[in-house]
XYZ file of N, CA and C in Angstrom:
597
model
N 0.886 -1.073 0.164
C 0.012 0.105 -0.087
C 0.717 1.422 0.080
N 0.437 2.097 -0.991
C 1.328 3.049 -0.774
C 1.428 4.138 0.267
N 2.437 5.032 0.795
C 2.346 5.800 1.829
C 1.639 7.103 1.371
N 0.930 7.688 2.044
C 0.276 9.083 1.990
C 1.469 10.227 2.277
N 1.526 11.147 1.652
C 2.324 12.130 1.704
C 2.131 13.030 3.007
N 3.335 13.393 4.116
C 2.876 13.965 5.135
C 3.868 15.131 4.956
N 2.303 15.995 5.514
C 2.864 17.681 5.385
C 3.487 17.951 6.429
N 3.968 19.112 6.588
C 5.092 19.517 7.921
C 4.016 20.141 8.742
N 3.743 19.972 10.061
C 2.771 20.714 10.909
C 3.167 22.191 10.591
N 1.884 22.862 11.074
C 2.433 24.689 11.457
C 3.639 24.460 12.355
N 4.158 25.548 12.279
C 4.898 26.129 13.145
C 4.759 26.526 14.340
N 5.163 26.285 15.331
C 4.270 26.295 16.942
C 4.540 28.258 17.080
N 3.708 28.776 17.638
C 3.738 30.333 17.451
C 4.001 30.358 18.886
N 4.152 29.758 19.961
C 4.666 29.936 21.488
C 6.126 29.349 21.665
N 6.984 30.402 22.655
C 7.936 29.722 22.909
C 7.857 28.241 23.234
N 7.044 28.165 24.094
C 6.338 26.550 24.716
C 6.118 25.693 23.646
N 5.534 25.983 22.490
C 5.636 25.102 21.661
C 6.525 24.474 21.022
N 7.214 25.651 20.476
C 8.526 25.548 19.967
C 9.578 24.484 20.690
N 9.206 24.810 22.176
C 10.308 23.938 22.756
C 10.003 22.458 22.804
N 8.548 22.297 22.985
C 7.905 21.065 22.943
C 8.498 20.064 21.360
N 7.889 21.195 20.387
C 8.286 20.704 19.232
C 9.708 20.171 18.992
N 10.899 20.810 19.911
C 12.186 20.619 19.182
C 12.523 19.319 20.446
N 12.222 19.389 21.623
C 12.250 18.255 22.557
C 11.688 17.004 21.751
N 10.640 17.082 20.907
C 10.135 15.407 20.458
C 10.815 15.746 19.295
N 11.523 16.075 18.461
C 12.152 16.355 17.512
C 13.876 15.159 17.786
N 14.220 16.005 18.996
C 15.365 15.324 19.440
C 15.496 14.169 20.065
N 14.488 13.644 20.805
C 14.162 12.538 21.137
C 14.024 11.898 20.014
N 13.240 12.256 19.310
C 13.065 10.992 18.189
C 14.456 10.646 17.065
N 15.380 11.781 17.282
C 16.492 11.515 16.927
C 17.553 10.557 17.521
N 17.269 10.741 18.797
C 18.386 10.058 19.542
C 17.757 8.352 19.795
N 16.366 8.114 19.722
C 15.964 7.003 19.512
C 16.318 6.567 18.012
N 16.201 7.507 16.974
C 16.437 6.760 15.960
C 17.982 6.230 15.509
N 18.829 7.138 16.267
C 20.163 6.546 16.570
C 20.694 5.672 17.083
N 20.313 5.483 18.287
C 20.301 4.336 19.170
C 19.536 2.990 18.657
N 18.653 3.313 18.545
C 17.889 1.772 17.985
C 17.441 1.613 16.579
N 17.859 2.630 15.834
C 16.736 2.549 14.717
C 15.029 2.625 14.869
N 14.519 2.346 13.750
C 13.076 2.150 13.737
C 12.318 0.956 14.694
N 13.300 0.487 15.514
C 12.890 -1.218 15.847
C 12.163 -0.448 16.879
N 12.292 0.516 17.587
C 11.597 0.832 19.179
C 11.196 2.457 18.804
N 10.876 2.560 17.857
C 10.418 4.139 17.426
C 9.264 4.325 17.478
N 8.546 4.381 18.877
C 6.990 4.517 18.794
C 6.270 5.947 19.553
N 5.209 6.636 19.459
C 4.851 8.002 20.018
C 5.031 7.907 21.461
N 4.964 6.469 22.012
C 4.740 6.617 23.711
C 6.391 6.969 24.086
N 7.022 6.009 23.468
C 8.874 6.562 23.466
C 9.343 7.528 23.699
N 8.986 8.590 22.490
C 9.327 9.452 22.159
C 8.685 10.764 22.937
N 7.575 10.197 23.451
C 7.067 11.564 24.640
C 7.849 11.395 25.731
N 7.972 9.967 26.186
C 8.659 9.793 26.978
C 9.874 10.486 27.666
N 10.983 9.954 26.424
C 12.109 10.653 26.234
C 11.980 12.360 26.149
N 10.874 12.528 25.835
C 11.198 14.166 25.481
C 10.604 14.819 27.034
N 10.028 13.924 27.709
C 9.516 14.420 28.696
C 8.041 15.264 28.846
N 7.109 14.511 27.694
C 5.621 15.696 27.731
C 4.905 14.538 27.564
N 4.018 15.095 27.284
C 2.522 13.784 27.388
C 2.395 13.355 25.744
N 2.061 12.461 25.601
C 1.865 11.561 24.140
C 0.688 12.548 23.686
N -0.169 13.565 24.263
C -0.845 13.933 23.396
C -0.306 15.139 22.499
N 0.792 15.800 23.160
C 1.412 16.750 22.269
C 2.110 16.349 20.811
N 1.837 15.257 21.198
C 2.961 14.385 19.825
C 2.570 14.388 18.529
N 3.496 14.608 17.567
C 3.124 14.136 16.185
C 2.627 12.927 16.156
N 2.077 12.597 15.064
C 1.902 11.208 14.594
C 3.556 10.513 14.249
N 3.573 8.975 14.386
C 4.513 8.795 14.217
C 5.278 9.270 12.407
N 4.542 9.275 11.861
C 5.028 9.380 10.140
C 5.587 10.993 10.087
N 4.302 11.640 10.997
C 4.809 13.705 10.903
C 6.033 13.497 11.702
N 6.516 12.748 12.590
C 7.876 12.943 13.328
C 9.027 12.534 12.578
N 8.771 11.167 11.774
C 10.153 11.016 10.909
C 9.982 11.765 10.097
N 9.111 12.528 9.246
C 9.219 13.283 8.091
C 10.099 14.470 8.734
N 9.502 14.956 9.786
C 10.256 16.007 10.303
C 11.711 16.045 10.670
N 11.906 14.883 11.215
C 13.491 14.537 11.707
C 14.240 14.435 10.360
N 13.654 13.594 9.209
C 14.392 13.881 8.057
C 14.730 15.532 7.418
N 13.394 16.510 7.473
C 13.783 17.640 6.614
C 14.376 18.409 7.669
N 14.557 18.088 9.081
C 15.699 19.013 10.025
C 17.304 18.196 9.357
N 17.289 16.955 9.260
C 18.298 16.434 8.817
C 19.012 17.352 7.292
N 18.053 17.101 6.282
C 18.379 17.949 5.479
C 18.784 19.161 5.564
N 18.185 20.129 6.341
C 18.234 21.346 6.735
C 19.783 21.497 6.956
N 20.173 20.584 8.296
C 21.411 20.570 8.864
C 22.488 20.353 7.918
N 22.625 19.242 7.214
C 23.211 18.760 6.264
C 23.775 19.958 5.639
N 22.707 20.768 4.731
C 23.184 21.998 3.613
C 23.674 22.921 4.378
N 23.083 23.364 5.788
C 23.947 24.539 6.187
C 25.542 24.149 6.522
N 25.401 22.820 6.903
C 26.972 22.646 7.498
C 27.827 22.283 5.832
N 27.290 21.781 5.242
C 28.180 22.095 3.839
C 28.320 23.668 3.004
N 27.557 24.176 3.261
C 27.746 25.913 3.012
C 28.430 26.268 3.766
N 28.508 26.075 5.176
C 29.481 27.114 6.069
C 31.300 26.444 5.822
N 30.764 24.758 5.190
C 32.431 24.252 5.123
C 32.687 24.649 3.922
N 31.942 24.877 2.496
C 32.327 25.510 1.537
C 33.017 26.963 1.629
N 32.294 28.063 3.070
C 32.443 29.552 2.633
C 33.823 29.528 3.755
N 34.177 28.466 4.680
C 35.190 28.498 5.552
C 36.540 27.802 5.158
N 36.105 27.232 3.662
C 37.528 26.580 2.850
C 37.772 27.195 1.988
N 37.291 28.690 1.328
C 37.386 29.269 0.480
C 38.799 29.108 -0.142
N 39.598 29.320 0.663
C 40.980 29.559 0.313
C 41.875 28.431 -0.031
N 41.066 27.407 0.218
C 42.371 26.073 0.397
C 41.800 25.505 -1.292
N 43.225 24.696 -1.320
C 43.093 23.648 -2.757
C 41.938 22.784 -2.999
N 41.814 22.867 -4.435
C 40.485 21.781 -4.451
C 40.604 20.657 -3.864
N 41.480 19.861 -3.468
C 41.623 18.468 -3.048
C 41.191 18.633 -1.331
N 41.521 20.151 -0.967
C 41.233 20.276 0.586
C 39.740 20.373 0.864
N 39.441 21.238 -0.358
C 38.059 21.456 0.051
C 37.137 20.458 -0.367
N 37.621 19.239 -1.299
C 36.600 17.906 -1.435
C 36.725 17.267 -0.147
N 37.990 16.924 0.557
C 38.060 16.572 1.411
C 37.077 17.163 2.566
N 37.086 18.173 2.967
C 36.116 18.472 3.888
C 35.044 18.621 3.410
N 34.289 18.709 2.189
C 32.841 18.372 2.131
C 32.446 16.863 2.148
N 33.518 15.952 1.744
C 33.419 14.491 1.905
C 33.190 14.099 3.245
N 33.991 14.782 4.384
C 33.866 14.623 5.545
C 32.771 15.234 6.469
N 32.397 15.792 5.780
C 31.029 16.290 6.166
C 30.237 15.060 6.335
N 29.517 14.708 4.877
C 28.617 13.703 4.340
C 28.826 12.420 4.937
N 30.273 12.024 5.108
C 30.988 10.991 6.329
C 30.522 10.616 7.641
N 30.450 12.030 8.098
C 30.957 12.168 9.481
C 29.478 12.037 10.066
N 29.331 12.070 11.575
C 28.380 12.250 12.233
C 27.747 13.587 12.803
N 28.481 14.337 12.475
C 28.023 15.635 12.887
C 26.894 16.210 12.405
N 26.318 15.577 11.391
C 25.011 15.957 10.551
C 23.910 15.529 11.112
N 24.440 13.730 11.606
C 23.310 12.959 12.318
C 24.203 11.461 12.187
N 23.972 10.768 13.352
C 24.095 9.524 13.452
C 23.910 8.744 12.404
N 24.692 7.958 12.224
C 24.533 6.381 10.890
C 23.511 6.074 11.033
N 22.828 5.599 11.919
C 21.716 5.091 12.338
C 20.381 5.362 11.857
N 20.569 6.564 12.493
C 19.534 7.428 11.974
C 19.297 7.573 10.958
N 20.528 7.990 10.075
C 20.315 8.443 9.040
C 19.987 6.937 7.955
N 20.487 6.333 8.252
C 19.710 4.858 7.403
C 18.159 4.598 7.694
N 17.952 4.711 8.839
C 16.733 4.301 9.374
C 15.749 5.489 8.462
N 16.086 6.823 8.520
C 15.596 7.728 7.710
C 15.222 7.272 6.179
N 16.538 7.141 5.346
C 16.490 6.698 4.239
C 15.398 5.420 4.059
N 15.387 4.271 4.976
C 14.473 3.493 4.800
C 13.117 3.497 4.667
N 12.757 4.202 6.101
C 11.514 4.444 6.133
C 10.871 5.647 5.923
N 11.407 6.822 5.564
C 10.686 8.007 4.527
C 10.641 8.392 3.114
N 9.548 8.214 2.530
C 9.845 8.221 1.490
C 10.022 9.784 1.127
N 10.572 9.704 -0.032
C 10.841 10.739 -0.719
C 9.812 11.790 -0.838
N 8.420 11.808 -1.253
C 7.589 12.289 -1.141
C 7.108 13.385 0.212
N 7.750 12.511 0.811
C 7.338 13.331 2.425
C 8.007 14.866 2.764
N 9.126 14.596 2.038
C 9.960 15.889 1.884
C 10.583 16.429 1.036
N 10.039 16.091 0.032
C 10.452 16.832 -1.632
C 10.494 18.328 -1.737
N 9.524 19.106 -0.577
C 9.514 20.580 -0.869
C 11.058 21.047 -0.315
N 11.236 20.002 0.805
C 12.628 20.914 1.940
C 13.622 20.525 0.918
N 13.550 18.768 0.374
C 14.848 18.320 -0.122
C 14.989 19.549 -1.688
N 13.736 19.840 -2.598
C 14.334 20.966 -3.370
C 14.469 21.972 -3.254
N 14.502 22.460 -2.217
C 14.950 24.207 -1.506
C 16.401 24.084 -1.133
N 16.852 23.012 -0.267
C 18.309 22.235 0.540
C 18.663 22.204 -0.841
N 19.068 21.416 -1.785
C 19.745 20.726 -3.024
C 19.906 22.266 -3.904
N 18.909 23.289 -4.072
C 18.910 24.412 -4.470
C 20.395 25.007 -3.786
N 20.265 25.103 -2.635
C 20.722 26.204 -1.766
C 22.133 25.759 -1.718
N 22.657 24.300 -2.020
C 23.646 23.811 -1.833
C 24.419 23.798 -3.205
N 23.969 23.488 -4.216
C 24.222 23.890 -5.443
C 24.915 24.947 -5.955
N 23.734 26.092 -5.578
C 24.093 27.850 -5.728
C 25.372 28.315 -5.326
N 25.312 27.647 -3.766
C 26.815 28.055 -3.152
C 28.084 27.183 -3.640
N 27.804 25.789 -4.175
C 28.914 25.031 -4.663
C 29.068 25.303 -6.358
N 28.148 25.975 -7.045
C 28.406 26.488 -8.129
C 28.802 27.702 -8.412
N 28.975 29.139 -6.938
C 29.599 30.063 -6.822
C 30.831 29.677 -6.629
N 31.211 28.860 -5.821
C 32.562 28.477 -5.416
C 33.174 27.954 -6.900
N 32.875 26.666 -7.385
C 33.464 26.319 -8.525
C 33.733 27.321 -9.820
N 33.120 28.329 -9.773
C 33.073 29.114 -10.984
C 34.317 30.113 -10.840
N 34.283 30.293 -9.393
C 35.418 31.373 -8.962
C 36.672 30.877 -8.789
N 36.999 29.541 -9.019
C 38.323 28.912 -8.603
C 39.203 28.641 -9.829
N 40.141 28.753 -9.713
C 41.320 28.875 -10.716
C 41.950 27.165 -10.694
N 41.575 26.459 -9.813
C 42.191 25.303 -10.166
C 41.271 24.179 -10.700
N 39.838 24.640 -10.990
C 38.709 23.840 -11.471
C 38.796 24.097 -12.848
N 38.494 22.875 -13.722
C 38.710 23.410 -15.204
C 37.570 24.303 -15.728
N 37.452 24.714 -16.852
C 36.453 25.302 -17.773
C 35.543 24.413 -18.122
N 34.389 24.816 -18.171
C 33.364 23.939 -18.933
C 32.128 24.591 -17.923
N 30.951 23.743 -18.496
C 29.350 23.973 -18.057
C 29.323 24.364 -16.763
N 29.837 25.037 -15.724
C 29.751 25.422 -14.280
C 28.377 24.720 -13.797
N 27.192 25.131 -14.412
C 25.863 24.459 -13.637
C 26.168 23.006 -13.659
N 26.137 22.442 -14.989
C 26.188 21.016 -15.347
C 27.094 20.393 -14.391
N 28.898 20.850 -14.475
C 29.454 20.471 -13.615
C 28.937 20.308 -11.846
N 28.711 21.169 -11.645
C 27.806 21.559 -10.127
C 27.146 20.104 -10.030
N 26.261 20.415 -11.074
C 25.062 18.772 -10.786
C 25.732 17.776 -10.646
N 26.620 17.588 -11.519
C 26.970 15.982 -11.879
C 27.554 15.757 -10.554
N 28.815 16.424 -10.425
C 29.966 16.172 -9.297
C 28.865 15.899 -7.866
N 27.731 17.098 -7.639
C 27.146 17.194 -6.112
C 26.487 15.810 -6.130
N 25.505 15.429 -6.832
C 24.648 14.356 -6.903
C 25.549 12.521 -6.981
N 26.545 12.967 -7.991
C 27.002 11.696 -7.889
C 27.721 11.555 -6.236
N 28.084 12.242 -6.084
C 28.626 12.283 -4.329
C 27.904 11.766 -3.361
N 26.542 12.428 -3.663
C 25.469 12.527 -2.917
C 25.063 10.959 -2.849
N 24.699 10.446 -3.993
C 24.487 9.342 -4.457
C 24.969 8.215 -3.904
N 26.749 8.331 -4.265
C 27.361 7.274 -3.412
C 27.154 7.337 -1.873
N 27.528 8.364 -1.172
C 27.177 8.269 0.323
C 25.721 7.944 0.865
N 24.666 7.849 0.188
C 23.295 7.435 0.394
C 23.528 5.963 0.249
N 24.004 5.445 -1.103
C 23.851 4.148 -1.439
C 25.027 3.290 0.010
N 25.875 4.109 0.201
C 26.940 3.316 1.346
C 25.772 3.316 2.716
N 25.512 4.205 2.894
C 24.533 4.461 4.305
C 23.165 3.321 4.159
N 22.611 3.328 2.676
C 21.720 2.248 2.872
C 22.195 0.898 3.122
N 23.623 0.543 2.394
C 23.439 -1.136 1.811
C 25.266 -1.308 2.482
N 26.155 -0.577 2.644
C 27.373 -0.609 3.482
C 27.732 0.166 4.619
N 27.357 0.525 5.559
C 27.441 1.433 6.604
C 28.863 1.683 7.232
N 29.780 0.214 6.999
C 30.899 0.281 7.598
C 31.526 1.104 6.877
N 31.263 1.413 5.392
C 32.207 2.525 4.354
C 32.805 3.599 4.866
N 31.546 3.891 5.623
C 31.561 5.596 6.392
C 32.900 5.775 6.934
N 33.502 4.651 7.744
C 34.543 4.890 8.468
C 36.227 4.494 7.561
N 36.092 3.774 6.407
C 36.879 3.178 5.461
C 37.718 4.264 4.974
N 39.202 4.463 5.657
C 39.883 5.627 5.064
C 40.132 5.493 3.551
N 39.984 4.602 2.883
C 40.043 4.319 1.233
C 39.256 4.690 0.413
N 37.507 4.604 1.403
C 36.467 4.886 0.654
C 36.570 6.313 0.493
N 36.762 7.337 1.822
C 36.952 8.662 1.897
C 37.894 9.253 0.713
N 38.817 8.548 0.791
C 40.217 9.036 -0.163
C 39.489 8.960 -1.753
N 38.794 7.734 -1.920
C 38.366 7.488 -3.723
C 36.938 8.656 -3.693
N 36.293 8.702 -2.885
C 35.612 9.783 -3.190
C 36.105 11.579 -3.214
N 37.268 11.504 -2.630
C 37.884 12.787 -2.843
C 38.559 12.880 -4.058
N 39.287 11.726 -4.574
C 39.607 11.552 -6.146
C 38.760 11.519 -6.843
N 37.498 11.322 -6.870
C 36.609 11.261 -7.820
C 35.993 12.768 -8.002
N 35.976 13.385 -7.098
C 35.659 14.589 -7.310
C 36.917 15.932 -7.668
N 38.043 15.246 -7.309
C 39.235 16.276 -7.810
C 39.645 16.037 -9.395
N 39.488 14.737 -9.685
C 39.527 14.189 -10.966
C 38.590 14.847 -11.664
N 37.330 14.481 -11.243
C 36.330 15.400 -12.584
C 36.630 16.904 -12.488
N 36.441 17.594 -11.366
C 36.772 19.062 -11.469
C 38.268 19.957 -12.048
N 39.380 19.221 -11.566
C 40.439 19.476 -11.374
C 40.913 20.183 -13.086
N 41.213 21.361 -12.997
C 41.856 21.791 -14.201
C 43.071 21.322 -15.079
């Protein structure tokens, strides 16, 4: 049976409502990071967040919100990394970006894996499109100004390199999560980016 798309809940209007919503999402992230979806229930989330179960999103809405926040956090971290590394050589920048995608700073691996498996793309499509556009715009600006990047169709080069690395990392998260900590996997991702882009 196909899953029905989940729309984001209205944003809380009060500081108390925002605190409760943040506590619920944080509790959901912690449960997903520790146990995946095996013990993911509204009762456990409410208990971990210290709120009444009546204040809780339904399970699907909460999963979708965790996924949306992960995408937004990832995008902001990537954009900040690109800005911070502007003066570094291409290989160093590629390494920093790959490290963001392979690391746990954006979200624990088990949580990322659970979200990839449990949240249909349609539940987060609006956020995904907005996040993708922001990251690609920042990356395209960076590639266009660099002298160590080959001449070419910068928008297409940006699209190719961004989505290639993203798909490889997502595939590793889903099927071979142990690769996320293997140095040669990281090195080959960096090499892929550098060889494709280097002048």
